[in-house]
């Protein structure tokens, strides 16, 4: 009888698949649901979850900037290949990013206000360790706010780093127009 059989557990396979988390900014409810699924008897493989990013609101901005709108642009061109439609859609994408900036900035400002109160209370209670931990978290929030403000300035200056989602939409739209044109030529 092996040691594993003695305690009623099975040895883990070393070549188990690794699951990378696609959306690091998911809610706690979704994380709980996925961990319950992993523990179910139907799922016999050990899944390792690797998270990336900060796990903070700034990750939502990074995800939006790197979102690929190429398929959406392609489909839009098939339906309406007017250039003014494309330009309007690009403005909508840009406005969505600007609104995302505003929402995330408000969130960080609220978090900073709350943490300032906690720091003050910790200092009054002479809990210097807690106060220094809170101050470190506050510094992170301020650093993220600074980064977001820099991103806003880059977007206003049309820096290519901040307009990748618009470029992917434009590329998809152009591919859609090309597909419509080829289809028109072939059907003549």
PDB file of N, CA, C and O in Angstrom, residues 62-74 93 164-173 175:
ATOM      1  N   UNK A  62      -6.037  49.103 -19.348  1.00  0.00           N
ATOM      2  CA  UNK A  62      -5.083  48.386 -20.186  1.00  0.00           C
ATOM      3  C   UNK A  62      -5.799  47.343 -21.054  1.00  0.00           C
ATOM      4  O   UNK A  62      -5.477  47.185 -22.231  1.00  0.00           O
ATOM      5  N   UNK A  63      -6.770  46.656 -20.482  1.00  0.00           N
ATOM      6  CA  UNK A  63      -7.525  45.666 -21.263  1.00  0.00           C
ATOM      7  C   UNK A  63      -8.285  46.320 -22.403  1.00  0.00           C
ATOM      8  O   UNK A  63      -8.358  45.778 -23.503  1.00  0.00           O
ATOM      9  N   UNK A  64      -8.870  47.484 -22.152  1.00  0.00           N
ATOM     10  CA  UNK A  64      -9.623  48.176 -23.200  1.00  0.00           C
ATOM     11  C   UNK A  64      -8.691  48.642 -24.320  1.00  0.00           C
ATOM     12  O   UNK A  64      -9.020  48.506 -25.496  1.00  0.00           O
ATOM     13  N   UNK A  65      -7.547  49.181 -23.955  1.00  0.00           N
ATOM     14  CA  UNK A  65      -6.604  49.684 -24.957  1.00  0.00           C
ATOM     15  C   UNK A  65      -6.120  48.552 -25.854  1.00  0.00           C
ATOM     16  O   UNK A  65      -5.948  48.730 -27.056  1.00  0.00           O
ATOM     17  N   UNK A  66      -5.933  47.383 -25.284  1.00  0.00           N
ATOM     18  CA  UNK A  66      -5.409  46.259 -26.060  1.00  0.00           C
ATOM     19  C   UNK A  66      -6.501  45.382 -26.667  1.00  0.00           C
ATOM     20  O   UNK A  66      -6.203  44.354 -27.262  1.00  0.00           O
ATOM     21  N   UNK A  67      -7.746  45.802 -26.521  1.00  0.00           N
ATOM     22  CA  UNK A  67      -8.841  45.033 -27.107  1.00  0.00           C
ATOM     23  C   UNK A  67      -8.765  45.111 -28.627  1.00  0.00           C
ATOM     24  O   UNK A  67      -8.488  46.164 -29.194  1.00  0.00           O
ATOM     25  N   UNK A  68      -9.028  44.004 -29.280  1.00  0.00           N
ATOM     26  CA  UNK A  68      -8.953  43.942 -30.732  1.00  0.00           C
ATOM     27  C   UNK A  68     -10.344  44.172 -31.319  1.00  0.00           C
ATOM     28  O   UNK A  68     -11.236  43.347 -31.149  1.00  0.00           O
ATOM     29  N   UNK A  69     -10.518  45.285 -32.008  1.00  0.00           N
ATOM     30  CA  UNK A  69     -11.788  45.646 -32.629  1.00  0.00           C
ATOM     31  C   UNK A  69     -11.803  45.304 -34.120  1.00  0.00           C
ATOM     32  O   UNK A  69     -12.676  45.752 -34.850  1.00  0.00           O
ATOM     33  N   UNK A  70     -10.846  44.516 -34.582  1.00  0.00           N
ATOM     34  CA  UNK A  70     -10.734  44.240 -36.012  1.00  0.00           C
ATOM     35  C   UNK A  70     -11.962  43.512 -36.552  1.00  0.00           C
ATOM     36  O   UNK A  70     -12.493  43.877 -37.604  1.00  0.00           O
ATOM     37  N   UNK A  71     -12.431  42.499 -35.849  1.00  0.00           N
ATOM     38  CA  UNK A  71     -13.607  41.750 -36.317  1.00  0.00           C
ATOM     39  C   UNK A  71     -14.841  42.646 -36.355  1.00  0.00           C
ATOM     40  O   UNK A  71     -15.648  42.587 -37.290  1.00  0.00           O
ATOM     41  N   UNK A  72     -14.989  43.496 -35.352  1.00  0.00           N
ATOM     42  CA  UNK A  72     -16.123  44.418 -35.324  1.00  0.00           C
ATOM     43  C   UNK A  72     -16.066  45.386 -36.499  1.00  0.00           C
ATOM     44  O   UNK A  72     -17.076  45.673 -37.147  1.00  0.00           O
ATOM     45  N   UNK A  73     -14.860  45.894 -36.804  1.00  0.00           N
ATOM     46  CA  UNK A  73     -14.704  46.786 -37.951  1.00  0.00           C
ATOM     47  C   UNK A  73     -15.018  46.085 -39.256  1.00  0.00           C
ATOM     48  O   UNK A  73     -15.657  46.662 -40.148  1.00  0.00           O
ATOM     49  N   UNK A  74     -14.593  44.834 -39.377  1.00  0.00           N
ATOM     50  CA  UNK A  74     -14.866  44.050 -40.582  1.00  0.00           C
ATOM     51  C   UNK A  74     -16.363  43.876 -40.774  1.00  0.00           C
ATOM     52  O   UNK A  74     -16.902  44.111 -41.861  1.00  0.00           O
ATOM     53  N   UNK A  93     -15.465  54.725 -29.920  1.00  0.00           N
ATOM     54  CA  UNK A  93     -14.452  53.936 -29.201  1.00  0.00           C
ATOM     55  C   UNK A  93     -13.579  54.855 -28.352  1.00  0.00           C
ATOM     56  O   UNK A  93     -13.295  54.568 -27.187  1.00  0.00           O
ATOM     57  N   UNK A 164      -4.419  51.883 -30.143  1.00  0.00           N
ATOM     58  CA  UNK A 164      -4.339  50.576 -30.804  1.00  0.00           C
ATOM     59  C   UNK A 164      -5.721  50.002 -31.083  1.00  0.00           C
ATOM     60  O   UNK A 164      -5.920  49.342 -32.100  1.00  0.00           O
ATOM     61  N   UNK A 165      -6.678  50.257 -30.212  1.00  0.00           N
ATOM     62  CA  UNK A 165      -8.027  49.722 -30.439  1.00  0.00           C
ATOM     63  C   UNK A 165      -8.679  50.405 -31.634  1.00  0.00           C
ATOM     64  O   UNK A 165      -9.385  49.764 -32.413  1.00  0.00           O
ATOM     65  N   UNK A 166      -8.407  51.691 -31.822  1.00  0.00           N
ATOM     66  CA  UNK A 166      -8.949  52.418 -32.970  1.00  0.00           C
ATOM     67  C   UNK A 166      -8.278  51.925 -34.254  1.00  0.00           C
ATOM     68  O   UNK A 166      -8.942  51.724 -35.274  1.00  0.00           O
ATOM     69  N   UNK A 167      -6.985  51.698 -34.201  1.00  0.00           N
ATOM     70  CA  UNK A 167      -6.267  51.192 -35.376  1.00  0.00           C
ATOM     71  C   UNK A 167      -6.745  49.798 -35.755  1.00  0.00           C
ATOM     72  O   UNK A 167      -6.871  49.479 -36.940  1.00  0.00           O
ATOM     73  N   UNK A 168      -7.023  48.962 -34.751  1.00  0.00           N
ATOM     74  CA  UNK A 168      -7.504  47.611 -35.071  1.00  0.00           C
ATOM     75  C   UNK A 168      -8.897  47.688 -35.704  1.00  0.00           C
ATOM     76  O   UNK A 168      -9.195  46.932 -36.629  1.00  0.00           O
ATOM     77  N   UNK A 169      -9.736  48.612 -35.243  1.00  0.00           N
ATOM     78  CA  UNK A 169     -11.054  48.785 -35.856  1.00  0.00           C
ATOM     79  C   UNK A 169     -10.904  49.257 -37.301  1.00  0.00           C
ATOM     80  O   UNK A 169     -11.561  48.738 -38.214  1.00  0.00           O
ATOM     81  N   UNK A 170     -10.036  50.225 -37.509  1.00  0.00           N
ATOM     82  CA  UNK A 170      -9.820  50.763 -38.855  1.00  0.00           C
ATOM     83  C   UNK A 170      -9.295  49.675 -39.800  1.00  0.00           C
ATOM     84  O   UNK A 170      -9.733  49.570 -40.942  1.00  0.00           O
ATOM     85  N   UNK A 171      -8.367  48.862 -39.309  1.00  0.00           N
ATOM     86  CA  UNK A 171      -7.827  47.772 -40.123  1.00  0.00           C
ATOM     87  C   UNK A 171      -8.933  46.788 -40.503  1.00  0.00           C
ATOM     88  O   UNK A 171      -9.043  46.371 -41.659  1.00  0.00           O
ATOM     89  N   UNK A 172      -9.768  46.427 -39.555  1.00  0.00           N
ATOM     90  CA  UNK A 172     -10.882  45.529 -39.837  1.00  0.00           C
ATOM     91  C   UNK A 172     -11.865  46.134 -40.816  1.00  0.00           C
ATOM     92  O   UNK A 172     -12.378  45.438 -41.704  1.00  0.00           O
ATOM     93  N   UNK A 173     -12.127  47.423 -40.669  1.00  0.00           N
ATOM     94  CA  UNK A 173     -13.054  48.101 -41.573  1.00  0.00           C
ATOM     95  C   UNK A 173     -12.508  48.090 -43.003  1.00  0.00           C
ATOM     96  O   UNK A 173     -13.248  47.824 -43.953  1.00  0.00           O
ATOM     97  N   UNK A 175     -10.449  45.914 -44.269  1.00  0.00           N
ATOM     98  CA  UNK A 175     -10.552  44.541 -44.768  1.00  0.00           C
ATOM     99  C   UNK A 175     -11.983  44.233 -45.207  1.00  0.00           C
ATOM    100  O   UNK A 175     -12.199  43.546 -46.200  1.00  0.00           O
TER     101      UNK A 175
END
